[in-house]
XYZ file of C-alpha atoms in Angstrom:
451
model
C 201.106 20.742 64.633
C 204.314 19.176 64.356
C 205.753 17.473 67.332
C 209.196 16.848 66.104
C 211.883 17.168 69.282
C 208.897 17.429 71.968
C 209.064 15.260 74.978
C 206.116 12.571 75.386
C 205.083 11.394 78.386
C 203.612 8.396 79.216
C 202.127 6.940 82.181
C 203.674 3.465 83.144
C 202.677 0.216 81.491
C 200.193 -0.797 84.423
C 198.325 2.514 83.971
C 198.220 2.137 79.879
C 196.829 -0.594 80.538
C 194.076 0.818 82.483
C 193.667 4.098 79.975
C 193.407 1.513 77.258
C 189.927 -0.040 79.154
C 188.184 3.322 79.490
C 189.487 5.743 76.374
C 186.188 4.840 74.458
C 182.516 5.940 73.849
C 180.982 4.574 77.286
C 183.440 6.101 79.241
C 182.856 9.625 77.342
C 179.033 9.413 77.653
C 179.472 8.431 80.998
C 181.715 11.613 81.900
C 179.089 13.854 79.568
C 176.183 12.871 81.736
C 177.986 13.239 85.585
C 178.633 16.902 83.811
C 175.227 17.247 82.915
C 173.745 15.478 86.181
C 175.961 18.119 88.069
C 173.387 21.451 87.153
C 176.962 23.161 86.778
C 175.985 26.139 84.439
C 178.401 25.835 81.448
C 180.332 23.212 82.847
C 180.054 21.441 79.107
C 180.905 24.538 77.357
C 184.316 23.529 77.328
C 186.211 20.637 76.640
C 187.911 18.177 78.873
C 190.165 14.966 78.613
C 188.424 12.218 79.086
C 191.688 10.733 80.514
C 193.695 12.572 83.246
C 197.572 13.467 82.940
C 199.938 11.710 85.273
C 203.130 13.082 86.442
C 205.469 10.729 89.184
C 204.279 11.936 92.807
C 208.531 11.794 93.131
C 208.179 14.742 90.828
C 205.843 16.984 92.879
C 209.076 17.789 95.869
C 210.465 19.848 92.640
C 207.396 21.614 91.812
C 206.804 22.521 95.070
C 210.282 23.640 95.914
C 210.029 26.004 92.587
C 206.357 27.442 93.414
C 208.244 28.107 97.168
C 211.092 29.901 95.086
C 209.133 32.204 92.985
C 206.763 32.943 95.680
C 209.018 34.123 97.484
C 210.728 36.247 95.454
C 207.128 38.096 94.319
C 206.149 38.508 98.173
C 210.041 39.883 99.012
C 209.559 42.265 96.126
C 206.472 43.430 97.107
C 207.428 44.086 100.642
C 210.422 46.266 99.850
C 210.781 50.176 100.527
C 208.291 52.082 98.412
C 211.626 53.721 96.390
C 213.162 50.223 96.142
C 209.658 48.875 94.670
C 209.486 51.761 91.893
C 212.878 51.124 90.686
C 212.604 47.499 90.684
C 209.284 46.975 89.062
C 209.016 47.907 85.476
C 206.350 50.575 84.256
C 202.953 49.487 82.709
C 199.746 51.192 82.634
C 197.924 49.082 85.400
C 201.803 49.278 88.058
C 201.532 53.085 87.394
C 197.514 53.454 88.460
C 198.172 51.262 90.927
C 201.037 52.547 92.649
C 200.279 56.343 91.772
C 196.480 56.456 91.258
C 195.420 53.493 94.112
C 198.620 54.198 96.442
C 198.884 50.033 96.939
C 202.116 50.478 98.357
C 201.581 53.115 101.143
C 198.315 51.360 102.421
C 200.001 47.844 102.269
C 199.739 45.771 105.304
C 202.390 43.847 106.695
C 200.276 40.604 106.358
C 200.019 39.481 102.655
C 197.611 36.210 102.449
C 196.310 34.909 99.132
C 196.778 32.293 95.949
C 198.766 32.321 92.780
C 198.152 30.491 89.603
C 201.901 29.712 87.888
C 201.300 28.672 84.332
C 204.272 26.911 83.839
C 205.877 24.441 81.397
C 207.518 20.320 81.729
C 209.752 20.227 78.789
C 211.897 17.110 78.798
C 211.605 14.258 81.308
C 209.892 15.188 84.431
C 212.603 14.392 87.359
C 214.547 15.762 89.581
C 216.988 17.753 87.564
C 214.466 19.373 85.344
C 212.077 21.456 87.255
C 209.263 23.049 85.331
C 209.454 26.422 83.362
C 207.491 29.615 84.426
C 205.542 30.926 81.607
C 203.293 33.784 83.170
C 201.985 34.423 86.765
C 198.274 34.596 87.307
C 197.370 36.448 91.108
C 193.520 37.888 90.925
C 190.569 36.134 89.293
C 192.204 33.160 87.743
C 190.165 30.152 86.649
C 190.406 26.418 88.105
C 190.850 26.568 91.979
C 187.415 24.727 92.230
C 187.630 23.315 88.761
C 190.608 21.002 89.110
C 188.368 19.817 92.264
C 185.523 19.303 90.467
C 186.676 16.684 87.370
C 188.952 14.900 89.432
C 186.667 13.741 91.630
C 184.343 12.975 88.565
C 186.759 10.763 87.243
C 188.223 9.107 90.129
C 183.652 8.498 90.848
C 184.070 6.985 87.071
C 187.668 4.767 87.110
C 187.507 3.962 90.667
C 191.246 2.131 89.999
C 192.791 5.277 89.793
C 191.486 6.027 93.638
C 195.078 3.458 94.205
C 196.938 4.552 91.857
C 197.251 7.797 92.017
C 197.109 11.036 94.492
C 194.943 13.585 93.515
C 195.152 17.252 95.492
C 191.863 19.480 95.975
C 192.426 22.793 94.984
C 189.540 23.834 96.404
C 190.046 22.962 99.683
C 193.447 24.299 100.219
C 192.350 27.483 98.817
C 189.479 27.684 101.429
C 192.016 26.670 104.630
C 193.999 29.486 103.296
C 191.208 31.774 103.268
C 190.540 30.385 106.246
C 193.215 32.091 108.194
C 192.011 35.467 107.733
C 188.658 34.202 109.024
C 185.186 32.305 107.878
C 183.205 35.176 106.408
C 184.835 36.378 102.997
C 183.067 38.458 100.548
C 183.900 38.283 96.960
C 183.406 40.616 94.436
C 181.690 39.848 91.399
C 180.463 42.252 88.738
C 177.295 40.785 87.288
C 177.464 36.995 87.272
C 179.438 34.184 88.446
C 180.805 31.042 86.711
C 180.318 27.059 87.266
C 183.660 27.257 89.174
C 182.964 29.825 91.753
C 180.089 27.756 92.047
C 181.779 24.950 93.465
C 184.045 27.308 95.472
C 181.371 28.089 97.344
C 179.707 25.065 98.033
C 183.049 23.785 99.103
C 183.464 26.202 101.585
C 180.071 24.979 103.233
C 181.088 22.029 103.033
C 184.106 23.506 105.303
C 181.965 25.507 107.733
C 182.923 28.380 105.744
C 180.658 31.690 104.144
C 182.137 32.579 100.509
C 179.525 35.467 100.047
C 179.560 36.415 96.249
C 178.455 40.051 96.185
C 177.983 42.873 93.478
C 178.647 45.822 94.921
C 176.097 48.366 94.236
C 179.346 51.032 93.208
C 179.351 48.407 89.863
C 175.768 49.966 89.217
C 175.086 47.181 87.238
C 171.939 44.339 86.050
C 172.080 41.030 87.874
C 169.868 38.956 86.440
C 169.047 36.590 89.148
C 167.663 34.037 87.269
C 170.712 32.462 86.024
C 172.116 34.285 88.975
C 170.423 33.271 91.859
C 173.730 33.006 94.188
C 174.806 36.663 93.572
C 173.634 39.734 95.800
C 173.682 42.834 94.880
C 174.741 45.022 98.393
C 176.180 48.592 98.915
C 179.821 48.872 100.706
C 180.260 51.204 103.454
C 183.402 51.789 104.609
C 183.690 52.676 108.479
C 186.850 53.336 110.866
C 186.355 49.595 112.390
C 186.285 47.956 108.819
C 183.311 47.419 106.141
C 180.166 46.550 106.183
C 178.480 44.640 103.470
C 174.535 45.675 103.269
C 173.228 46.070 106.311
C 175.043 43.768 108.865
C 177.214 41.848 106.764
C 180.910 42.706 108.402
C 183.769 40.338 106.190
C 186.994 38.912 107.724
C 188.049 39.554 104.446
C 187.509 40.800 100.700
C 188.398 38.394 97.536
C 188.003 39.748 94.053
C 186.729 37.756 91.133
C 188.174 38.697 88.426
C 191.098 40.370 86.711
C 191.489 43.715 85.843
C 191.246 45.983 83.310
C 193.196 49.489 83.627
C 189.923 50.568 81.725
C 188.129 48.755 84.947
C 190.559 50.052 87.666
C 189.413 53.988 86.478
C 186.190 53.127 86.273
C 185.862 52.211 89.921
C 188.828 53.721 91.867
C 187.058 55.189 94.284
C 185.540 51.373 95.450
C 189.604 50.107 94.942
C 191.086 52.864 97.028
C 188.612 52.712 100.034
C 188.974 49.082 100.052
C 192.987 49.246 99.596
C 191.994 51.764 102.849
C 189.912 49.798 104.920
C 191.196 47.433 108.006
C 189.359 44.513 106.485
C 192.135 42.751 104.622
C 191.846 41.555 101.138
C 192.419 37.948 100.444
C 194.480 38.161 97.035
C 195.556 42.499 97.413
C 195.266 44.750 94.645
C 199.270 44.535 95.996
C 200.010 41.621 94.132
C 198.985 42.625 90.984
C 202.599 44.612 90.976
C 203.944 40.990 90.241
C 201.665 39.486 87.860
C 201.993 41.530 85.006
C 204.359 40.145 82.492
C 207.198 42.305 83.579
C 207.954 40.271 86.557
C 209.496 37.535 84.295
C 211.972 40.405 83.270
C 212.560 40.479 86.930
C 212.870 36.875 87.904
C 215.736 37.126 84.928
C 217.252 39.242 86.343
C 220.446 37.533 88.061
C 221.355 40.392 90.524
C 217.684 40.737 91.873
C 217.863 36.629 92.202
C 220.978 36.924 94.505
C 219.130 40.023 96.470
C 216.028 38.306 97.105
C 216.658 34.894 97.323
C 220.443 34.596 98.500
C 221.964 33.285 95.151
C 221.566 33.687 91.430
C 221.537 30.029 90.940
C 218.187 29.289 92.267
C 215.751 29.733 90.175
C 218.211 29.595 87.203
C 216.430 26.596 85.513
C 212.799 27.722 85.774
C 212.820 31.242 84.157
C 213.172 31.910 80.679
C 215.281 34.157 79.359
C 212.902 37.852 78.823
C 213.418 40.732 78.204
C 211.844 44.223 77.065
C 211.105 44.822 73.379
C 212.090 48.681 73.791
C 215.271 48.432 72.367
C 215.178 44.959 71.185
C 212.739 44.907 68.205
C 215.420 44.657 65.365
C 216.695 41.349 66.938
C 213.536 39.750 68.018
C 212.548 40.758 64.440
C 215.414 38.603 62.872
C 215.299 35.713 65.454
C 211.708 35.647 65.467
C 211.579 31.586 65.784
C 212.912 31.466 69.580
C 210.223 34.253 70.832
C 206.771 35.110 72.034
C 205.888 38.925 72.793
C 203.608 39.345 75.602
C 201.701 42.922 76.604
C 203.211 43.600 80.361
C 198.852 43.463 81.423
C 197.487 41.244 79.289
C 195.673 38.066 80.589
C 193.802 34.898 79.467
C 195.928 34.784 76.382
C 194.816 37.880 74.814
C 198.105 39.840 73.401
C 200.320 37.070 73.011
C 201.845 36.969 70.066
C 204.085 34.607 67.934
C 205.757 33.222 64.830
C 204.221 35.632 61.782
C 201.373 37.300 64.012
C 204.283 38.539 66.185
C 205.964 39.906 63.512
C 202.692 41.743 62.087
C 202.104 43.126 65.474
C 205.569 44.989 66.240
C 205.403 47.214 63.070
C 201.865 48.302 64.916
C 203.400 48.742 68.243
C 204.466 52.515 68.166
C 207.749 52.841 69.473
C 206.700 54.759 72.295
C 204.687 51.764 73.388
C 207.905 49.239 73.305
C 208.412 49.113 76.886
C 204.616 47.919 76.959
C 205.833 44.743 76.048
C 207.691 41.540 77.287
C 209.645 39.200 75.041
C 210.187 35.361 76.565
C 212.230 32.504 75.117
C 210.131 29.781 73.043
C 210.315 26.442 74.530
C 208.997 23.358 73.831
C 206.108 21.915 76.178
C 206.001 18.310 76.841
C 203.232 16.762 74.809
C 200.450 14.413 76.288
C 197.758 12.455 74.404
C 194.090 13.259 75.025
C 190.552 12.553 74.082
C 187.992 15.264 74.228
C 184.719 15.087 75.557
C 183.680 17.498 72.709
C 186.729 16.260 70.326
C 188.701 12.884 70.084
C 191.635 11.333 70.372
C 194.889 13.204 69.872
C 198.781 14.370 70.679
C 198.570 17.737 72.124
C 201.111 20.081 73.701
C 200.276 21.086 77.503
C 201.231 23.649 80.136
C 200.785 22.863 83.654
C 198.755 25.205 86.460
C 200.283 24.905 89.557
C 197.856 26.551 92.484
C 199.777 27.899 95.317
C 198.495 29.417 98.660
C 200.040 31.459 101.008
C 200.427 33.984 104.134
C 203.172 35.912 105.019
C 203.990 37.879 107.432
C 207.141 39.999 108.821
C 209.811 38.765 105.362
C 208.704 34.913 105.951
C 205.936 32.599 105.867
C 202.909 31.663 107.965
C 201.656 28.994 105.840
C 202.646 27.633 102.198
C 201.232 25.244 100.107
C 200.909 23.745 96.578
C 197.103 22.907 96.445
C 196.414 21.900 93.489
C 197.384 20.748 89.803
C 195.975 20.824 86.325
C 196.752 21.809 82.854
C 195.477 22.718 79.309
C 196.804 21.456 76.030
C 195.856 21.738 72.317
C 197.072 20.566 68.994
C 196.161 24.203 66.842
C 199.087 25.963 67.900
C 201.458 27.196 70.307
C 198.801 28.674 72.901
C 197.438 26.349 74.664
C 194.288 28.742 76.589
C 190.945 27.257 76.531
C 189.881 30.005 74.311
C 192.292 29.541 71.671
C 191.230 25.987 71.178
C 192.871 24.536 74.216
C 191.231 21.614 76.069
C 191.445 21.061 79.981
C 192.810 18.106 81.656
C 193.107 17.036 84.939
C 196.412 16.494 86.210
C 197.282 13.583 89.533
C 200.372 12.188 90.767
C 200.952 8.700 90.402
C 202.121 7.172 93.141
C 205.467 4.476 93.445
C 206.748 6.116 90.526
């Protein structure tokens, strides 16, 4: 790629200096084998910088302050009157089953408690006056929370200098004291397997005196094969008056779901959805939020008037959200100013049906017309670049987003508990999506302190 007019950032001098000591062969092995010696499943099925990314810890007040912001603009949108909600939220296929098919909004409670992943994006100098640009919102079955644990404590075991330099948040742990609040037995669902990071998710919350129970329901009617699965159980729901019941004696504080959803998956299992959406025991991470992760709600966050309803003032906010939009109506000029956009479909996830440059182009003339309002149009911008080496690659100048992990509960219009847990990005040098399974790389992201 060409990097013409991206920002570069660079660590200070002192911390060069220290990158410059351990971006070689040794260090890589050495990283490769704490994977292996790990027994993570898959862990080295991706690749990884060898070499963290450092923003200035002064820097983290105005990520946090943003995360708060958009927060709590999803949760105040989600807790409006049923009519209000409707009007406000765009149509898709997965809002419409949910509100119409799964009635999310009637069986709300008034307690919402979960995590968000904001992809977002540095772009220019990270200080005080720039905070960092929302790309998408992530809400169920996102990827990292244990992750971003896991290799920064692998590389603060292998530089230990960085254990000074730097502050480095576990994700994991914050996400387990915000389960936490709903209580210390959560079930999660899982279809039929589990990854590396739920993995360490779990043995976290052990670790915590907590019980992350990862449990196929028998209503997936599906193979485990418990082999490669030994962690997963495979246990019938029963829904009672008092709450559910898990097998035979299993009774939650609280359900967590796995993984994101399909509309193709939400009709294949309603009935499960809809008792659960039902029952007393509260989900950690509700089928509710889903309303605001689809790519619509960066439509709404543009939307000035809805800023200075839900937040108090249009301002705020104002230099975090790209301009979007919806195509319906819009394809001639997206068409002709192709360069500044990216199309996104309002459910897609994990980079799948995001479109730019020529591929955009090919993919509106396929996009009946009657489909339009199925997609989202954002602003381009230009990530900050970083430079990497790859445990599975090498060296090299790559453009990177940045996860930011955000917990919450929230309760009667406020909140109960906030916090930014954790931080980490992916970057890549093959184009202008930077997802793991485009050809992205993962890097662990820590704050370095003084600066």
């Amino acid at each position: 790629m060409n990097f013409k007019n991206y920002y570069h950032e660079k660590p200070t001098s002192s911390v060069r200096a220290l990158f410059k000591r351990y971006n070689n062969e040794d260090h890589k092995i050495a990283l490769w084998n704490a994977f292996v010696d790990s027994q993570l499943d898959g862990v080295i099925n991706d690749d990884f910088s060898i070499l963290p990314r450092l923003l200035p810890a002064s820097y983290f007040p105005v990520i946090e302050k943003t995360c708060q912001d958009i927060t709590t603009f999803l949760l105040k949108v989600i807790s409006l009157p049923e009519a209000e909600m409707k009007a406000i939220i765009p149509e898709g296929p997965v809002r419409n089953f949910l509100i119409n098919e799964l009635k999310v909004i009637k069986h709300r409670k008034g307690r919402i408690s979960g995590s968000f992943r904001f992809d977002m994006a540095i772009v220019g100098e990270p200080n005080k006056n720039n905070p960092p640009k929302l790309l998408e919102v992530n809400e169920i079955g996102f990827d990292g929370l244990a992750r971003s644990t896991f290799f920064q404590n692998t590389l603060l075991s292998l530089i230990p200098e960085l254990k000074k330099k730097t502050i480095a948040l576990d994700t994991a742990a914050a996400e387990v004291r915000s389960m936490n609040r709903l209580g210390k037995d959560i079930v999660r669902l899982q279809y039929d397997c589990y990854n590396w990071d739920e993995e360490v998710l779990r043995l976290k919350a052990m670790d915590m005196g907590s019980r992350l129970h990862l449990i196929s329901p028998t209503q997936y009617d599906c193979e485990i094969d418990k082999k490669d699965f030994p962690l997963l159980e495979r246990r019938p729901f029963t829904f009672l008056k008092e709450g559910v019941r898990v097998g035979k004696d299993l009774h939650p504080d609280a359900f967590n779901m796995s993984f994101a959803f399909t509309i193709e998956e939400l009709i294949r299992d309603q009935k499960l959805y809809l008792n659960m959406i039902r029952s007393k025991t509260p989900q950690y991470g509700p089928l509710l939020t889903s309303l605001v992760a689809s790519k619509n709600v960066l439509i709404m966050l543009h939307d000035e008037s809805l800023r200075r309803k839900l937040l108090g003032s249009s301002k705020i906010l104002k230099d975090s959200i790209l301009p979007a939009f919806p195509l319906a109506g819009a394809a001639d000029h997206v068409r002709a100013q192709s360069q500044n956009y990216v199309i996104k479909h309002v459910d897609g996830c994990g980079g799948e049906q995001v479109f730019m440059d020529q591929e955009m182009l090919k993919w509106i003339k396929k996009i009946p017309k009657n489909r339009h309002h199925e997609w989202v149009v954002q602003q381009k911008t230009r990530l900050n670049t970083i430079d990497v080496n790859g445990l599975l690659s090498r060296n090299k100048r790559v453009i990177s987003d940045l996860g930011v992990f955000v917990h919450y509960d929230w309760q009667d219009g406020k909140f109960t508990h906030f916090e930014v847990g954790g931080l980490m990005c992916r970057g890549t040098n093959k184009g202008l999506k930077v997802n793991v399974s485009s050809g992205g790389l993962q890097v662990a992201v820590m704050l370095e302190k003084g600066v």
